[in-house]
PDB file of C-alpha atoms in Angstrom:
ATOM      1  CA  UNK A   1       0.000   0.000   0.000  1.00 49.00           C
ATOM      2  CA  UNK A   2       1.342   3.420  -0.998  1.00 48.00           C
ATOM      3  CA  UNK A   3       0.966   6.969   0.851  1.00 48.00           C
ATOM      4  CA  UNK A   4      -0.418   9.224  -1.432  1.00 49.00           C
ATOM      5  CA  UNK A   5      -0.724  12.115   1.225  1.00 47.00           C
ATOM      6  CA  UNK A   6       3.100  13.002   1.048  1.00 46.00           C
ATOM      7  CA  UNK A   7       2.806  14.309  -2.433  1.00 51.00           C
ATOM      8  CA  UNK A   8      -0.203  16.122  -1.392  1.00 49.00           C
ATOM      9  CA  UNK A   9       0.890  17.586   1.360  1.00 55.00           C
ATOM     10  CA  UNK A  10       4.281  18.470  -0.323  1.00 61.00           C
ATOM     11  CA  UNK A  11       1.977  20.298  -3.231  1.00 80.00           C
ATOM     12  CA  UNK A  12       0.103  22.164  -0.842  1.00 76.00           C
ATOM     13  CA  UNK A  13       3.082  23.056   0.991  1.00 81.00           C
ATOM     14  CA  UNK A  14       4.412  24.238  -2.413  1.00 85.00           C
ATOM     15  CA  UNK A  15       1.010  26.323  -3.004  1.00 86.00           C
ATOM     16  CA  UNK A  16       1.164  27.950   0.116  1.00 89.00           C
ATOM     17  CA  UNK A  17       5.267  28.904  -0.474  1.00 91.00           C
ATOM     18  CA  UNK A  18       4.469  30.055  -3.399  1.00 91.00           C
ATOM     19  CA  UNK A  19       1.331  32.074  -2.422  1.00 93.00           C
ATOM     20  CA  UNK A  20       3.057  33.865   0.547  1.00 95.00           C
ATOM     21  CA  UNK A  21       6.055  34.311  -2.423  1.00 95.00           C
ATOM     22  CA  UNK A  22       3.703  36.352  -4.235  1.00 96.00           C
ATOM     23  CA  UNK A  23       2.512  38.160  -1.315  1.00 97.00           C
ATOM     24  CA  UNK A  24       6.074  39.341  -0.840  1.00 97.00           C
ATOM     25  CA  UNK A  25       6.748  40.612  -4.245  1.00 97.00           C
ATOM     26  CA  UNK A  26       2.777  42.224  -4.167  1.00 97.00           C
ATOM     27  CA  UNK A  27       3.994  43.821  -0.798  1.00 97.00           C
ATOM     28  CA  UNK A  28       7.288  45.016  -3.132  1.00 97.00           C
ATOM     29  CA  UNK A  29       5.712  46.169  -5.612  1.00 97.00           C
ATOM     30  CA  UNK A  30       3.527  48.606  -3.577  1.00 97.00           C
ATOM     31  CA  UNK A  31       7.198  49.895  -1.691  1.00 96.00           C
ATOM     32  CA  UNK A  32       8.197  50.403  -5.742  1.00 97.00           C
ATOM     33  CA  UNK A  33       4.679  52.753  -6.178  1.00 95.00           C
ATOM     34  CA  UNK A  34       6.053  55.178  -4.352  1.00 89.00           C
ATOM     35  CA  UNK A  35       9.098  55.407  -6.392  1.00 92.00           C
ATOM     36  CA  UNK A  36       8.038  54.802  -9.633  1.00 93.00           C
ATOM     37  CA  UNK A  37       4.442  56.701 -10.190  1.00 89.00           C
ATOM     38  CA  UNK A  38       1.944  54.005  -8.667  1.00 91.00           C
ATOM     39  CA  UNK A  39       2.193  51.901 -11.593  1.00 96.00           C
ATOM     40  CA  UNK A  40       3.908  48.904  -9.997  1.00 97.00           C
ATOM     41  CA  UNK A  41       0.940  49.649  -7.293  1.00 97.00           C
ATOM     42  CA  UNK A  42      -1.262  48.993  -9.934  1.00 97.00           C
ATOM     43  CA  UNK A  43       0.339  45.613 -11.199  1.00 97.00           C
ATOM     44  CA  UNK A  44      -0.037  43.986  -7.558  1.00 97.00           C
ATOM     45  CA  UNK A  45      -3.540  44.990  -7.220  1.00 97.00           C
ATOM     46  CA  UNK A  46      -4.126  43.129 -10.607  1.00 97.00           C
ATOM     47  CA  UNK A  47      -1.916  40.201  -8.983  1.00 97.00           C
ATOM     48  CA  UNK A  48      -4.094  40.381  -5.990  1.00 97.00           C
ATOM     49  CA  UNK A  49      -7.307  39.815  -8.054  1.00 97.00           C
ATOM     50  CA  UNK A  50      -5.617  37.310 -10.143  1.00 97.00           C
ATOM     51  CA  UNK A  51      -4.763  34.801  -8.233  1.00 95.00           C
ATOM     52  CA  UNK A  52      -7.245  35.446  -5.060  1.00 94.00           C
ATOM     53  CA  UNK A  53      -8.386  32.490  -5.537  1.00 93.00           C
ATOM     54  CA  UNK A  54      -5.258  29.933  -5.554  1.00 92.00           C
ATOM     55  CA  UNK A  55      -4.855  31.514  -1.927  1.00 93.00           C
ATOM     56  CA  UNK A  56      -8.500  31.226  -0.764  1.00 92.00           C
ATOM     57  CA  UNK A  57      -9.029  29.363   2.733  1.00 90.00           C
ATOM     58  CA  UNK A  58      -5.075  29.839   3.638  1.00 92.00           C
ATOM     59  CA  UNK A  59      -3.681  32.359   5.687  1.00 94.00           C
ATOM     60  CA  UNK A  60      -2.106  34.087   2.733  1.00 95.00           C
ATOM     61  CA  UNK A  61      -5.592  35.526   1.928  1.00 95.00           C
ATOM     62  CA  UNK A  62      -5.595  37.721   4.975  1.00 96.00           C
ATOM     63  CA  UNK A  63      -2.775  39.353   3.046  1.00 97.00           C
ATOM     64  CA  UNK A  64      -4.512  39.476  -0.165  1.00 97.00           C
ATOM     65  CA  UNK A  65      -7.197  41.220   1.704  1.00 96.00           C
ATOM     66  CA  UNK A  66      -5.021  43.177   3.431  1.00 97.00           C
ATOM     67  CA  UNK A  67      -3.112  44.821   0.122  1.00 97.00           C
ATOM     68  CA  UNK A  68      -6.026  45.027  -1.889  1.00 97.00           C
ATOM     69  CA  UNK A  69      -7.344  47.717   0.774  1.00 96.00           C
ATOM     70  CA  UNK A  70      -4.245  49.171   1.275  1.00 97.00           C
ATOM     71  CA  UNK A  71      -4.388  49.932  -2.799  1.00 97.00           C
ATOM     72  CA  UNK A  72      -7.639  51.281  -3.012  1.00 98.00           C
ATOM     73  CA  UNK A  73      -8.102  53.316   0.153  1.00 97.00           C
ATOM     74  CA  UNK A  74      -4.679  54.806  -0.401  1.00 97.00           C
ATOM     75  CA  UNK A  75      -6.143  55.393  -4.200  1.00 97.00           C
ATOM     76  CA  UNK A  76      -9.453  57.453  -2.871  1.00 98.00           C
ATOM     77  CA  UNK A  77      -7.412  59.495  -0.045  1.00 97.00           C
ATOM     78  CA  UNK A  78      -5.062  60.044  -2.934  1.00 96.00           C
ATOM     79  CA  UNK A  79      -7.231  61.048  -5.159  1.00 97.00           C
ATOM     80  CA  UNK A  80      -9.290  63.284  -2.774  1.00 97.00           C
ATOM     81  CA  UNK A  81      -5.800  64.950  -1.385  1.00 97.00           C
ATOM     82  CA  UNK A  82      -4.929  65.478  -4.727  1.00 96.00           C
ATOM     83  CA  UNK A  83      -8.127  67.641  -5.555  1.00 96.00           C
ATOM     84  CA  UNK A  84      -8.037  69.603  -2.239  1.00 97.00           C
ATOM     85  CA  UNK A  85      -4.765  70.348  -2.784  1.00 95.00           C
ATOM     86  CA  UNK A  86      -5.078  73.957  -3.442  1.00 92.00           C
ATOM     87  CA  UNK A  87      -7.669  74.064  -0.518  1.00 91.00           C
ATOM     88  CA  UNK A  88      -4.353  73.351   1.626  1.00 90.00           C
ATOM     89  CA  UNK A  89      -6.295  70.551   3.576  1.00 96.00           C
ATOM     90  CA  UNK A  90      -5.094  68.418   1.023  1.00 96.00           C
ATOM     91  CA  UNK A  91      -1.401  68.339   1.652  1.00 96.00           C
ATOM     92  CA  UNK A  92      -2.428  67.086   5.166  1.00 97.00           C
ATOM     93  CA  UNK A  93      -4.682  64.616   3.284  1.00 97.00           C
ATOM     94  CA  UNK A  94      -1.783  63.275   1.241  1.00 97.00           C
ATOM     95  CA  UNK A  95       0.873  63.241   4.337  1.00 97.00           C
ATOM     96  CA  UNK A  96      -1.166  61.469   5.994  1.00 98.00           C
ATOM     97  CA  UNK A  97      -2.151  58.947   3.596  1.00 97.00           C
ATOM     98  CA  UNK A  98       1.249  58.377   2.721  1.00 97.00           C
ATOM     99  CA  UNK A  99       2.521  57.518   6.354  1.00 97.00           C
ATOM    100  CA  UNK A 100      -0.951  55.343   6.412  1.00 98.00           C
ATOM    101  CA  UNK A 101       0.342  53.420   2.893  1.00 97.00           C
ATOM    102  CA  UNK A 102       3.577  53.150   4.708  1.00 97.00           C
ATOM    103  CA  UNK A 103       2.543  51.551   7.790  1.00 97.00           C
ATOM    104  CA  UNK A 104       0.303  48.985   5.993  1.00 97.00           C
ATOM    105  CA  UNK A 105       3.036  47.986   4.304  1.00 97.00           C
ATOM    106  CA  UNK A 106       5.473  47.684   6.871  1.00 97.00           C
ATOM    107  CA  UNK A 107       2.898  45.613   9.159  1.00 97.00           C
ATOM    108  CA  UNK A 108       1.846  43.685   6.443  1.00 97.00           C
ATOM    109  CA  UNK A 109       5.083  42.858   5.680  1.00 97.00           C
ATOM    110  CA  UNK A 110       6.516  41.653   8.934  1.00 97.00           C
ATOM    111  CA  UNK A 111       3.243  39.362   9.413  1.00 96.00           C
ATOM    112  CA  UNK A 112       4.167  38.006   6.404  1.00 96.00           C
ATOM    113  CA  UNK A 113       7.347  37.415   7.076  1.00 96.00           C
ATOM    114  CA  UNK A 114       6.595  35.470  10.479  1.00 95.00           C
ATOM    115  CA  UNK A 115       3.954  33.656   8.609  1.00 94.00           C
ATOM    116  CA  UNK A 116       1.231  35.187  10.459  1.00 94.00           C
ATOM    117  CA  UNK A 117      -2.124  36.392   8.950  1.00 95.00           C
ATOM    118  CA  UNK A 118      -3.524  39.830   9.175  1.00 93.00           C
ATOM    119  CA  UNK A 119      -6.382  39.140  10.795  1.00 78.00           C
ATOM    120  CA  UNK A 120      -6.963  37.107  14.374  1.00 57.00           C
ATOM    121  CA  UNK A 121     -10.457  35.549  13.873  1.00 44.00           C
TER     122      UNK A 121
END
């Protein structure tokens, strides 16, 4: 009789590697947003939707979660600093949102890297 749960376990051990894998570059790819326009911001919220669903019941999707509101939050405080900017209110908007952007990432990051999840349930 053979055990066929080793190579199952070792492929979902593989899936979940490779899922917190692309957390990390999704996590580096927001740090790259800031230096580079937003676009790389833009290709790890599409990597987020993507492949949501290869990471769906794991602890990785807490981080999926996690950067998906990090992008578009950051994108509607962004957007609204951006128009009150010549009200002055928006400068405070955008310094803000920036140190908010920041600390996501940071926090998100280190959970990731002690293979925690975002969220406690």
């Amino acid at each position: 009789m053979t055990d066929t749960s080793t190579p199952y376990h070792a492929n979902a051990a593989d899936n979940l590697r490779s899922a917190r894998n692309l957390a990390l570059v999704v996590y580096a790819l927001q740090v790259a947003g800031f230096f580079l326009g937003g676009v790389p911001s833009v290709i790890g919220v599409i990597i987020n939707y993507v492949k949501r669903g290869d990471v769906q019941g794991t602890w990785v999707e807490s981080h999926f979660r996690w950067q998906i509101r990090t992008f578009w939050f950051g994108l509607l405080w962004g957007v609204i600093g951006a128009i009150l900017v010549f009200a002055y209110v928006g400068v405070v908007i955008l310094a803000v949102n920036t140190v908010w952007i920041i600390y996501r990432i940071v926090k998100g990051w280190l959970r990731l890297n002690d293979n925690q999840p975002m969220y406690q349930n």
